[in-house]
Coordinates of N, CA, C and O in Angstrom, one line a residue:
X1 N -12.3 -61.0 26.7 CA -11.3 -62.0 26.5 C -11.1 -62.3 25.0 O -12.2 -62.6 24.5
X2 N -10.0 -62.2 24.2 CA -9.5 -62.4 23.2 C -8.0 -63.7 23.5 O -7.4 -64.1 24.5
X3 N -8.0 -63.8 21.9 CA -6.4 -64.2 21.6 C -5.6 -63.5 20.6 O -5.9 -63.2 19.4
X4 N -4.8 -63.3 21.3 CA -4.0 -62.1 20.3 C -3.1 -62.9 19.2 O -2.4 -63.9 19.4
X5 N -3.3 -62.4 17.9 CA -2.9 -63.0 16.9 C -2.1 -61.8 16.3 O -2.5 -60.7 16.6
X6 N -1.1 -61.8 15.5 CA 0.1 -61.1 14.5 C -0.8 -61.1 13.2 O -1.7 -61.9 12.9
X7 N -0.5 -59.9 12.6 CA -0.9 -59.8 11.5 C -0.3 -58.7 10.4 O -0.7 -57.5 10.4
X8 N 0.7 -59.0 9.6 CA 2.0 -58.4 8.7 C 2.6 -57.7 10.3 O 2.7 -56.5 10.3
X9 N 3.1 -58.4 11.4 CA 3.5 -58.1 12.0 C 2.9 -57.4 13.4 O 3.5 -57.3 14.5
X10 N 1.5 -56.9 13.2 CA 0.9 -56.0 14.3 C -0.5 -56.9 15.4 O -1.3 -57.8 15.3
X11 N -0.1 -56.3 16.0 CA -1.0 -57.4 17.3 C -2.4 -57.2 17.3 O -2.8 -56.1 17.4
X12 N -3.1 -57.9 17.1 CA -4.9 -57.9 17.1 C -5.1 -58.7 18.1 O -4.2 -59.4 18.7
X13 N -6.7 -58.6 18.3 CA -7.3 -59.2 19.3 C -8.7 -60.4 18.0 O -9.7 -60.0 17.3
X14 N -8.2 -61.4 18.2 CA -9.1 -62.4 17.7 C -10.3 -62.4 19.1 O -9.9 -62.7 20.2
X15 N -12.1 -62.1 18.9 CA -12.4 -61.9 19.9 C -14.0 -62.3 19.5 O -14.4 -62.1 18.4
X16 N -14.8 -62.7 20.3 CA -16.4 -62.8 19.8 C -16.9 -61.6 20.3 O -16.9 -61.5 21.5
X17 N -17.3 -60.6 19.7 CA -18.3 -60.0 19.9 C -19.7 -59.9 19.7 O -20.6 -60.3 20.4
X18 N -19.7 -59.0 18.3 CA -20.9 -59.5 17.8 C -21.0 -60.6 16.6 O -21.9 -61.4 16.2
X19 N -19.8 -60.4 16.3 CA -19.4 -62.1 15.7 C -17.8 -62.0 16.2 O -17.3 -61.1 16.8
X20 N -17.5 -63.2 15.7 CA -15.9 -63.5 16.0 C -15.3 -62.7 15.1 O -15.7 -62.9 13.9
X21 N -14.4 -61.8 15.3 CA -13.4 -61.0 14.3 C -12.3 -60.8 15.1 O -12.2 -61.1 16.3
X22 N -11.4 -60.3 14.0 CA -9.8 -59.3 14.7 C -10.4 -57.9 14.7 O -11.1 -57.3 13.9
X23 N -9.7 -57.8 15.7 CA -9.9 -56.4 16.3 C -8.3 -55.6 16.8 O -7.7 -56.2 17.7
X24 N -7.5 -54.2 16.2 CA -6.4 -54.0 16.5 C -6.3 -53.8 18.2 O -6.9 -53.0 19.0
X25 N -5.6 -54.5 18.4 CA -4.9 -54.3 20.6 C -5.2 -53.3 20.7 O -6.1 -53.3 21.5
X26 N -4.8 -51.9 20.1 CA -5.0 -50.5 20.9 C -6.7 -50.5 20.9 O -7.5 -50.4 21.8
X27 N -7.1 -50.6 19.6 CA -8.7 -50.2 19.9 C -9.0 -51.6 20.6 O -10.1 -51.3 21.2
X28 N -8.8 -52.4 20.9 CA -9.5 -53.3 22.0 C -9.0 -53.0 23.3 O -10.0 -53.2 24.1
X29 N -8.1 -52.5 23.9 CA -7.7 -52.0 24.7 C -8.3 -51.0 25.1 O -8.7 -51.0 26.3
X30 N -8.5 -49.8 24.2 CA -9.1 -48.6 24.7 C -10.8 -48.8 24.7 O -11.5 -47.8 24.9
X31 N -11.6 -50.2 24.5 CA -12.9 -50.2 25.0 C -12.7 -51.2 26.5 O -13.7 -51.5 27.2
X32 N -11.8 -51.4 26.7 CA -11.5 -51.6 28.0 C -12.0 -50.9 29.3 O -12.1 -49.6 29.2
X33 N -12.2 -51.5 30.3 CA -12.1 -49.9 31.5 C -10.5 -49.6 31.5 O -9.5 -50.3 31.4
X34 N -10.8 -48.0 31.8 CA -9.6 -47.1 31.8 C -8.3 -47.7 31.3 O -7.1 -47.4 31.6
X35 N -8.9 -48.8 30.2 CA -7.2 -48.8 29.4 C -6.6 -50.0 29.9 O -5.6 -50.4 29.4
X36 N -7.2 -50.7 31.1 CA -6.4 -51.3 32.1 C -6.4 -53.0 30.9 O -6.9 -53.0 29.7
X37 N -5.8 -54.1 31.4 CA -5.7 -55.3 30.3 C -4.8 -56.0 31.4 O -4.2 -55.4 32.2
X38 N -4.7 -57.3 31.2 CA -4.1 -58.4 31.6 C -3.5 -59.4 30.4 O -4.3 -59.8 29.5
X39 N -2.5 -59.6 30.3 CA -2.2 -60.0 29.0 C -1.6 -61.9 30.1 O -1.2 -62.0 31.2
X40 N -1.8 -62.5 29.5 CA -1.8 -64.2 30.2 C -1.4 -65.3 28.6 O -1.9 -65.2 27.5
X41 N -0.3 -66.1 29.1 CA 0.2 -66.9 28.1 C 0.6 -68.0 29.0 O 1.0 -68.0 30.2
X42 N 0.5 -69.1 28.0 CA 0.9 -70.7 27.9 C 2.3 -70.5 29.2 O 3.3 -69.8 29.1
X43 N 2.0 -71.0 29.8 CA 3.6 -71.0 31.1 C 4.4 -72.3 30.1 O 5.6 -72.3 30.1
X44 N 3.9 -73.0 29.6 CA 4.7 -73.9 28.4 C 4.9 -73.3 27.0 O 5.6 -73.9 26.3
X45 N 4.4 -72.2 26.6 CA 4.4 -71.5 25.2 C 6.4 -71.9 24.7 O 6.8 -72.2 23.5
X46 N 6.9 -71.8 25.4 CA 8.0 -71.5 24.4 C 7.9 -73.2 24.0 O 7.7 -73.5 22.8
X47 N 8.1 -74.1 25.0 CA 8.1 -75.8 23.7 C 6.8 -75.8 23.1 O 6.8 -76.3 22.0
X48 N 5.5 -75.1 23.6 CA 4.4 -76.0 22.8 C 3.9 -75.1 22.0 O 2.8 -75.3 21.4
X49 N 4.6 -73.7 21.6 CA 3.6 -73.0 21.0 C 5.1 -73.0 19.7 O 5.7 -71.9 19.4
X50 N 5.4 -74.2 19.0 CA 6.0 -74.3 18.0 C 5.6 -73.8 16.2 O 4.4 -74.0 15.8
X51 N 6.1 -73.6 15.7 CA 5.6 -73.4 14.2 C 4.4 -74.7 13.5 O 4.1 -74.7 12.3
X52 N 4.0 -75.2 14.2 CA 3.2 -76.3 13.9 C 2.0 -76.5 14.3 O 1.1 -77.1 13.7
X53 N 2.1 -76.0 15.6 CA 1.3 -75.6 17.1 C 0.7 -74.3 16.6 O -0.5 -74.0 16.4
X54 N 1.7 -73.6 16.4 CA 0.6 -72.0 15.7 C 0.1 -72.5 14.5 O -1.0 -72.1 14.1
X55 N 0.6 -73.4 13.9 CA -0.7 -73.1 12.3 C -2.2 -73.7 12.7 O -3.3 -73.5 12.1
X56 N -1.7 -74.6 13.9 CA -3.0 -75.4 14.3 C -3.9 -74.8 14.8 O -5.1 -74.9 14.4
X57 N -3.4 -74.0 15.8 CA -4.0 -72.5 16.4 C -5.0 -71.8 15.6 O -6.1 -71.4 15.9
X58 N -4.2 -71.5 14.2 CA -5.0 -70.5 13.4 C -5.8 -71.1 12.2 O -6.3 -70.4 11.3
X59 N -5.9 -72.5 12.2 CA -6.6 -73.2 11.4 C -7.8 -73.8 12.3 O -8.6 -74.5 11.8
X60 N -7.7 -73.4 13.7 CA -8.9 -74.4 14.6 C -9.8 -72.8 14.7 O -11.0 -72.9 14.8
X61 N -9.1 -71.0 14.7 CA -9.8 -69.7 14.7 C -10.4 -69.4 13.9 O -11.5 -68.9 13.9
X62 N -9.6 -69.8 12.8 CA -10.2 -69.6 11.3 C -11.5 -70.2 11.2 O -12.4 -69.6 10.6
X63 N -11.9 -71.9 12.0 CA -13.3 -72.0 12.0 C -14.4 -71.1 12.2 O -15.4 -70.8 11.5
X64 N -14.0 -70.7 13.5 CA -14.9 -69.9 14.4 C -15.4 -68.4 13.7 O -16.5 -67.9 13.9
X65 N -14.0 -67.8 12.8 CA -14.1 -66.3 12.2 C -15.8 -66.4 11.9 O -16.4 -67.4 11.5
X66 N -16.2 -65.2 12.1 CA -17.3 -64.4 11.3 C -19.1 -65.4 12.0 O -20.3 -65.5 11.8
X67 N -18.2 -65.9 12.9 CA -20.1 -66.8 13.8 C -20.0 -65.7 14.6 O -19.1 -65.0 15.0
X68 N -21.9 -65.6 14.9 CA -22.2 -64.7 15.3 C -22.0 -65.1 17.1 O -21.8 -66.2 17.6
X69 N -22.3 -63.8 17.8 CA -22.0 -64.0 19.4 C -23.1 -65.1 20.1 O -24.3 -65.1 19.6
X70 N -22.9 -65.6 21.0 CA -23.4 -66.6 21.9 C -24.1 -65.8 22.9 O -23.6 -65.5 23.9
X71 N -25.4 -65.4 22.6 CA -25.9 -64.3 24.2 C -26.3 -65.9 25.0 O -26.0 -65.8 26.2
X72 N -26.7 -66.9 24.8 CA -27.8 -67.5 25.8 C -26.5 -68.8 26.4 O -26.9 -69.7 27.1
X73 N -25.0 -68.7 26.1 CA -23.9 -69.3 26.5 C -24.3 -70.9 26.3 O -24.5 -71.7 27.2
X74 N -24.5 -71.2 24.7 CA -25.0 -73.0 24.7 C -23.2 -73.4 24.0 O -22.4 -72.8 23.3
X75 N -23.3 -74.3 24.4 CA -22.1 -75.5 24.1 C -22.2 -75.7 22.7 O -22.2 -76.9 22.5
X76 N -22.2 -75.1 21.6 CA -22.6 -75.4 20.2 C -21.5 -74.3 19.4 O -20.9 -73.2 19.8
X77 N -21.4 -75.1 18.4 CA -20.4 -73.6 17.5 C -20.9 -73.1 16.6 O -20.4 -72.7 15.6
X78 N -22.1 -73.3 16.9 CA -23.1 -72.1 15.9 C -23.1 -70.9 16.0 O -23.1 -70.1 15.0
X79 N -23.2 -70.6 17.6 CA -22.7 -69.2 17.8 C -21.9 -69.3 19.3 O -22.4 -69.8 20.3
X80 N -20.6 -68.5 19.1 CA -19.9 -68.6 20.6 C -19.7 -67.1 21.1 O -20.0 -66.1 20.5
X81 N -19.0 -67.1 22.3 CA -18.6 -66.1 23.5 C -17.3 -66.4 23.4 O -16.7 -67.4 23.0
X82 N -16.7 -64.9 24.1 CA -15.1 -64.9 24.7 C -14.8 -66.2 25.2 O -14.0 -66.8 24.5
X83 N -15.2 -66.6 26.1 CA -14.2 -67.5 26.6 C -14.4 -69.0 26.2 O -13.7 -69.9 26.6
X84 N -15.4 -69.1 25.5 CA -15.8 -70.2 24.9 C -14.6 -70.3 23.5 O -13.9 -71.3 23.2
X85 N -14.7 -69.2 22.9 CA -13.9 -69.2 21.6 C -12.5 -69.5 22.5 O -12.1 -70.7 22.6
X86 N -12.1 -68.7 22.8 CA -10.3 -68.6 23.0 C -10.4 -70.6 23.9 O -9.6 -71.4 23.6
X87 N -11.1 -70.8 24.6 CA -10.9 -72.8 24.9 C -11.0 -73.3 23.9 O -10.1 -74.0 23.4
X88 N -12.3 -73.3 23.2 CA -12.3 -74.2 22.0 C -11.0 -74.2 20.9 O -10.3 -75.1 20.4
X89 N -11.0 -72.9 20.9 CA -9.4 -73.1 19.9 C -8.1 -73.6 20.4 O -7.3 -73.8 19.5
X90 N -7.8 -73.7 21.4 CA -6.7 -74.2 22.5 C -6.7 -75.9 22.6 O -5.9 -76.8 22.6
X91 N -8.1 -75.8 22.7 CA -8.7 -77.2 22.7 C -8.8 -78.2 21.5 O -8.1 -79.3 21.4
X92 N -9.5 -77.9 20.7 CA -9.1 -78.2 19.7 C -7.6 -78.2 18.7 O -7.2 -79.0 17.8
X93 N -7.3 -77.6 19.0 CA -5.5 -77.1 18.0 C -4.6 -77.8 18.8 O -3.5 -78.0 18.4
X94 N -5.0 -78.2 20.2 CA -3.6 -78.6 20.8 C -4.0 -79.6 22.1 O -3.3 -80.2 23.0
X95 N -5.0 -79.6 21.9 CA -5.9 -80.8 22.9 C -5.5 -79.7 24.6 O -5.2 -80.4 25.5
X96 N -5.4 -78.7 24.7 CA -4.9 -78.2 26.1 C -6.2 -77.3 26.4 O -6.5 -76.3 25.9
X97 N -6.7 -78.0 27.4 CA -8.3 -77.1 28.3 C -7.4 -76.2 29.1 O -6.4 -76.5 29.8
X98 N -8.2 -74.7 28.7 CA -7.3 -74.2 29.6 C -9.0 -73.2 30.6 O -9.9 -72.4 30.2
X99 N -8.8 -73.6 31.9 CA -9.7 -73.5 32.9 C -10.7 -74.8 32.6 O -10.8 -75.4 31.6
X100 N -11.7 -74.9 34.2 CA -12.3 -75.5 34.4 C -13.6 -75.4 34.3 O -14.3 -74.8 35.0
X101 N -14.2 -76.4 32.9 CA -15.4 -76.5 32.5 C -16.6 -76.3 33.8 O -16.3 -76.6 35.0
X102 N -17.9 -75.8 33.5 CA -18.8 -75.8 34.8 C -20.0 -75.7 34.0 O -20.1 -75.4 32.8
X103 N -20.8 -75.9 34.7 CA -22.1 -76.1 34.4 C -22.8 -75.1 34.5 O -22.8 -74.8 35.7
X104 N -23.8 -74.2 33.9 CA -24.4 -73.5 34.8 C -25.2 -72.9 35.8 O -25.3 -71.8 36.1
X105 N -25.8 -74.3 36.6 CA -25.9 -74.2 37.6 C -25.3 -74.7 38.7 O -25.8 -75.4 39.6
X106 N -23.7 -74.4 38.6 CA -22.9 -73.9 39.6 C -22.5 -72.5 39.9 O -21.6 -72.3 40.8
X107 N -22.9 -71.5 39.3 CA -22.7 -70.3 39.3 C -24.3 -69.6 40.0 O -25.5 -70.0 39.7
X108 N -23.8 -68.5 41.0 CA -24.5 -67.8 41.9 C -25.5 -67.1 40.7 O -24.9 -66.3 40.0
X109 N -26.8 -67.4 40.5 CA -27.7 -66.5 39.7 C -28.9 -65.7 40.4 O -30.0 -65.3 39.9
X110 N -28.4 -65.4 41.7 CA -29.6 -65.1 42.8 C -29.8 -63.5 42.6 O -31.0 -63.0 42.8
X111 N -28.3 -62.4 42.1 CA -28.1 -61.0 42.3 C -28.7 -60.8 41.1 O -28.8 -61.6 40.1
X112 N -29.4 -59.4 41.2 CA -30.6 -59.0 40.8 C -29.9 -58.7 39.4 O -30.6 -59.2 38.6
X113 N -29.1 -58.3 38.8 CA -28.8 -57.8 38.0 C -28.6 -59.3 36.9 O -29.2 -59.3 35.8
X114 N -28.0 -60.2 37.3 CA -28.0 -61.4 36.9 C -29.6 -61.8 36.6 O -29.9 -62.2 35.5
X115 N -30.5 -61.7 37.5 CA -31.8 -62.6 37.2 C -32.4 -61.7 35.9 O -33.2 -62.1 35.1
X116 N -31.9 -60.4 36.1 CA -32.5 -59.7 34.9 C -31.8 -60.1 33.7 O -32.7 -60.6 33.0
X117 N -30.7 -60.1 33.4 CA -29.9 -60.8 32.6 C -30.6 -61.7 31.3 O -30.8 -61.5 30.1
X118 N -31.0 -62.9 32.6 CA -31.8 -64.3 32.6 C -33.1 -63.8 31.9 O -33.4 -64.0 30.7
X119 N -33.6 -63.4 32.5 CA -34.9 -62.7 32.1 C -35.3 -62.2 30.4 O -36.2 -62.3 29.7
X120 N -33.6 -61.4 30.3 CA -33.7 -60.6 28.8 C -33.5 -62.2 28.0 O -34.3 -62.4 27.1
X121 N -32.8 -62.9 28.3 CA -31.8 -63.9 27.5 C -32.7 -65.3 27.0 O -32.6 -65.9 25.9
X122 N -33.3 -65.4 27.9 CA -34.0 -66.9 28.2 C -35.7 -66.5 28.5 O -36.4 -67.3 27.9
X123 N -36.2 -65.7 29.1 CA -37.8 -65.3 28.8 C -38.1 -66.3 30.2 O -37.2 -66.4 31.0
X124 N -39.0 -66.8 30.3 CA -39.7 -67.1 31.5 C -39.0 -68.3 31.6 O -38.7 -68.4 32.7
X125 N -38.6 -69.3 30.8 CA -38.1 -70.7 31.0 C -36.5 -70.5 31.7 O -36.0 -71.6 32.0
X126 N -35.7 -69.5 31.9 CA -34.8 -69.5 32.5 C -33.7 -69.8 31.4 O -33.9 -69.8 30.2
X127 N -32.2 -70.3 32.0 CA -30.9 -71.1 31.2 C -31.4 -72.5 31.8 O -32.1 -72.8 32.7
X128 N -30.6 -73.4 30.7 CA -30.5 -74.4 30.9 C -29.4 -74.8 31.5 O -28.2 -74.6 31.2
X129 N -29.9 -75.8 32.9 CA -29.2 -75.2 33.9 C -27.3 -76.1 33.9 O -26.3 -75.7 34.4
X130 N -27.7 -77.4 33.0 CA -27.1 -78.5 32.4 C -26.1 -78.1 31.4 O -25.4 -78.9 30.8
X131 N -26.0 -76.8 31.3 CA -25.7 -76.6 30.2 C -23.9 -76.2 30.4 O -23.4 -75.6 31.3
X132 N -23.4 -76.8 29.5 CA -21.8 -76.6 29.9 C -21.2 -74.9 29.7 O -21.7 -74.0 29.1
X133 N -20.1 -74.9 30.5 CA -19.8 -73.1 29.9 C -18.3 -73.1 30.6 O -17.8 -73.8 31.5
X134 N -17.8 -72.1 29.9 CA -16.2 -71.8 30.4 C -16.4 -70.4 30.9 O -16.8 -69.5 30.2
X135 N -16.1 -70.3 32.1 CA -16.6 -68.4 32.4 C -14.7 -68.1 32.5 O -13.7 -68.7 33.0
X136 N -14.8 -66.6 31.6 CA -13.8 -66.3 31.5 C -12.8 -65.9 33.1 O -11.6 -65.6 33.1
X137 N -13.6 -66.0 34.3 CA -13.0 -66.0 35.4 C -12.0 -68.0 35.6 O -11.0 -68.3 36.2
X138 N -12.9 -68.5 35.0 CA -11.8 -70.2 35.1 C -10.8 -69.8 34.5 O -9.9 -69.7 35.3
X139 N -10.3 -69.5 33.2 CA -9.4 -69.0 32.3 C -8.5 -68.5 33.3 O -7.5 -69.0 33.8
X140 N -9.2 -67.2 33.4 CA -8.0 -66.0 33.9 C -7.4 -67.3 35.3 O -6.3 -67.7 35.4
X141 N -8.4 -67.6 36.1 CA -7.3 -68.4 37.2 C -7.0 -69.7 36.7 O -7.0 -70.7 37.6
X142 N -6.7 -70.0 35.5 CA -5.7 -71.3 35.6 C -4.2 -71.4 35.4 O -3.4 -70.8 34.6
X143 N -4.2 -72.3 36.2 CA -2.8 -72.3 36.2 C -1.6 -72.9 35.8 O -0.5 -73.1 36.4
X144 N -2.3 -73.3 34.4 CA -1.9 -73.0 33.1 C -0.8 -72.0 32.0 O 0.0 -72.2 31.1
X145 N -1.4 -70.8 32.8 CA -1.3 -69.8 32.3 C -0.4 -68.7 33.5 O -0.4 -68.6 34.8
X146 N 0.0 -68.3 32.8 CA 1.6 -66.7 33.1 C 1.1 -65.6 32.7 O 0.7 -65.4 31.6
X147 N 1.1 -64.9 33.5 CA 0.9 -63.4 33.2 C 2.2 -62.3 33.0 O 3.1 -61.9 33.8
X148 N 1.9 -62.1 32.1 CA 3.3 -61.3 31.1 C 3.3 -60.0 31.0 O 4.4 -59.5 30.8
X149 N 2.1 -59.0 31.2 CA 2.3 -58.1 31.1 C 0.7 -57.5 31.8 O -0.3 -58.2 31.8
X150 N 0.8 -56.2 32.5 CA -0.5 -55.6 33.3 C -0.3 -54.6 32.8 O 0.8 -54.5 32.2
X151 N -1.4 -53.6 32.8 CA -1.8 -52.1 32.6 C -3.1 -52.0 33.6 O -3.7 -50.9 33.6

């Protein structure tokens, strides 16, 4: 999960990886599976995403540039994740949450590949379970948000 930002005209992917950077659409795209992408925008973008509204946008990203990635998913901006970045900046720049905050222990952690996860991330004491998080699945279904283009 990114936000696609212009830059001298060409489309990047503003994105947390191993830190927050731009990354160009085609090479983010092509670490994709098979190329495939969902492209999703503001169903209000044309009034709210004004010349004033973008500077705010890119002055609330601009924080985030160059923090390193979030593996243990904490509520702090010391270090963030996909879908933590792309809300916070939405949030902050324009006061608009886009999906529904959750806790971590409302999410299924029982499937084995998950407890392993837990295991690499957190060591014997587990996640904290209190702990707030945006999973990039709230995002993609809010409905909020228009989907404009598939591959």
């Amino acid at each position: 999960m990114g936000l696609i930002v212009l830059r001298q005209g060409k489309p990047y992917v503003l994105e947390a990886s191993a830190t927050v950077k731009t990354t160009p659409l085609a090479d983010w795209i092509a670490r994709g599976a098979d190329g495939r992408y969902v492209l999703k925008r503001l169903k209000t973008a044309p009034q709210t995403l004004t010349p004033d509204a973008l500077e705010k946008l890119r002055a609330a990203a601009g924080a985030f540039t160059g923090k390193p990635y979030d593996l243990t998913f904490e509520w702090s901006d010391d270090r963030v994740y996909c879908s933590e970045l792309v809300w916070k900046i939405y949030d902050r720049a324009l006061g608009i949450g886009i999906g529904k905050l959750q806790k971590i222990s409302e999410f299924n952690l029982d499937a084995p590949a998950v407890k392993q996860k837990i295991r690499e991330r957190y060591g014997g004491k587990g996640p904290p379970l209190d702990e707030t998080v945006i999973s990039p699945q709230a995002m993609f279904d809010s409905p909020l948000l228009t989907e404009v283009a598939r591959q």
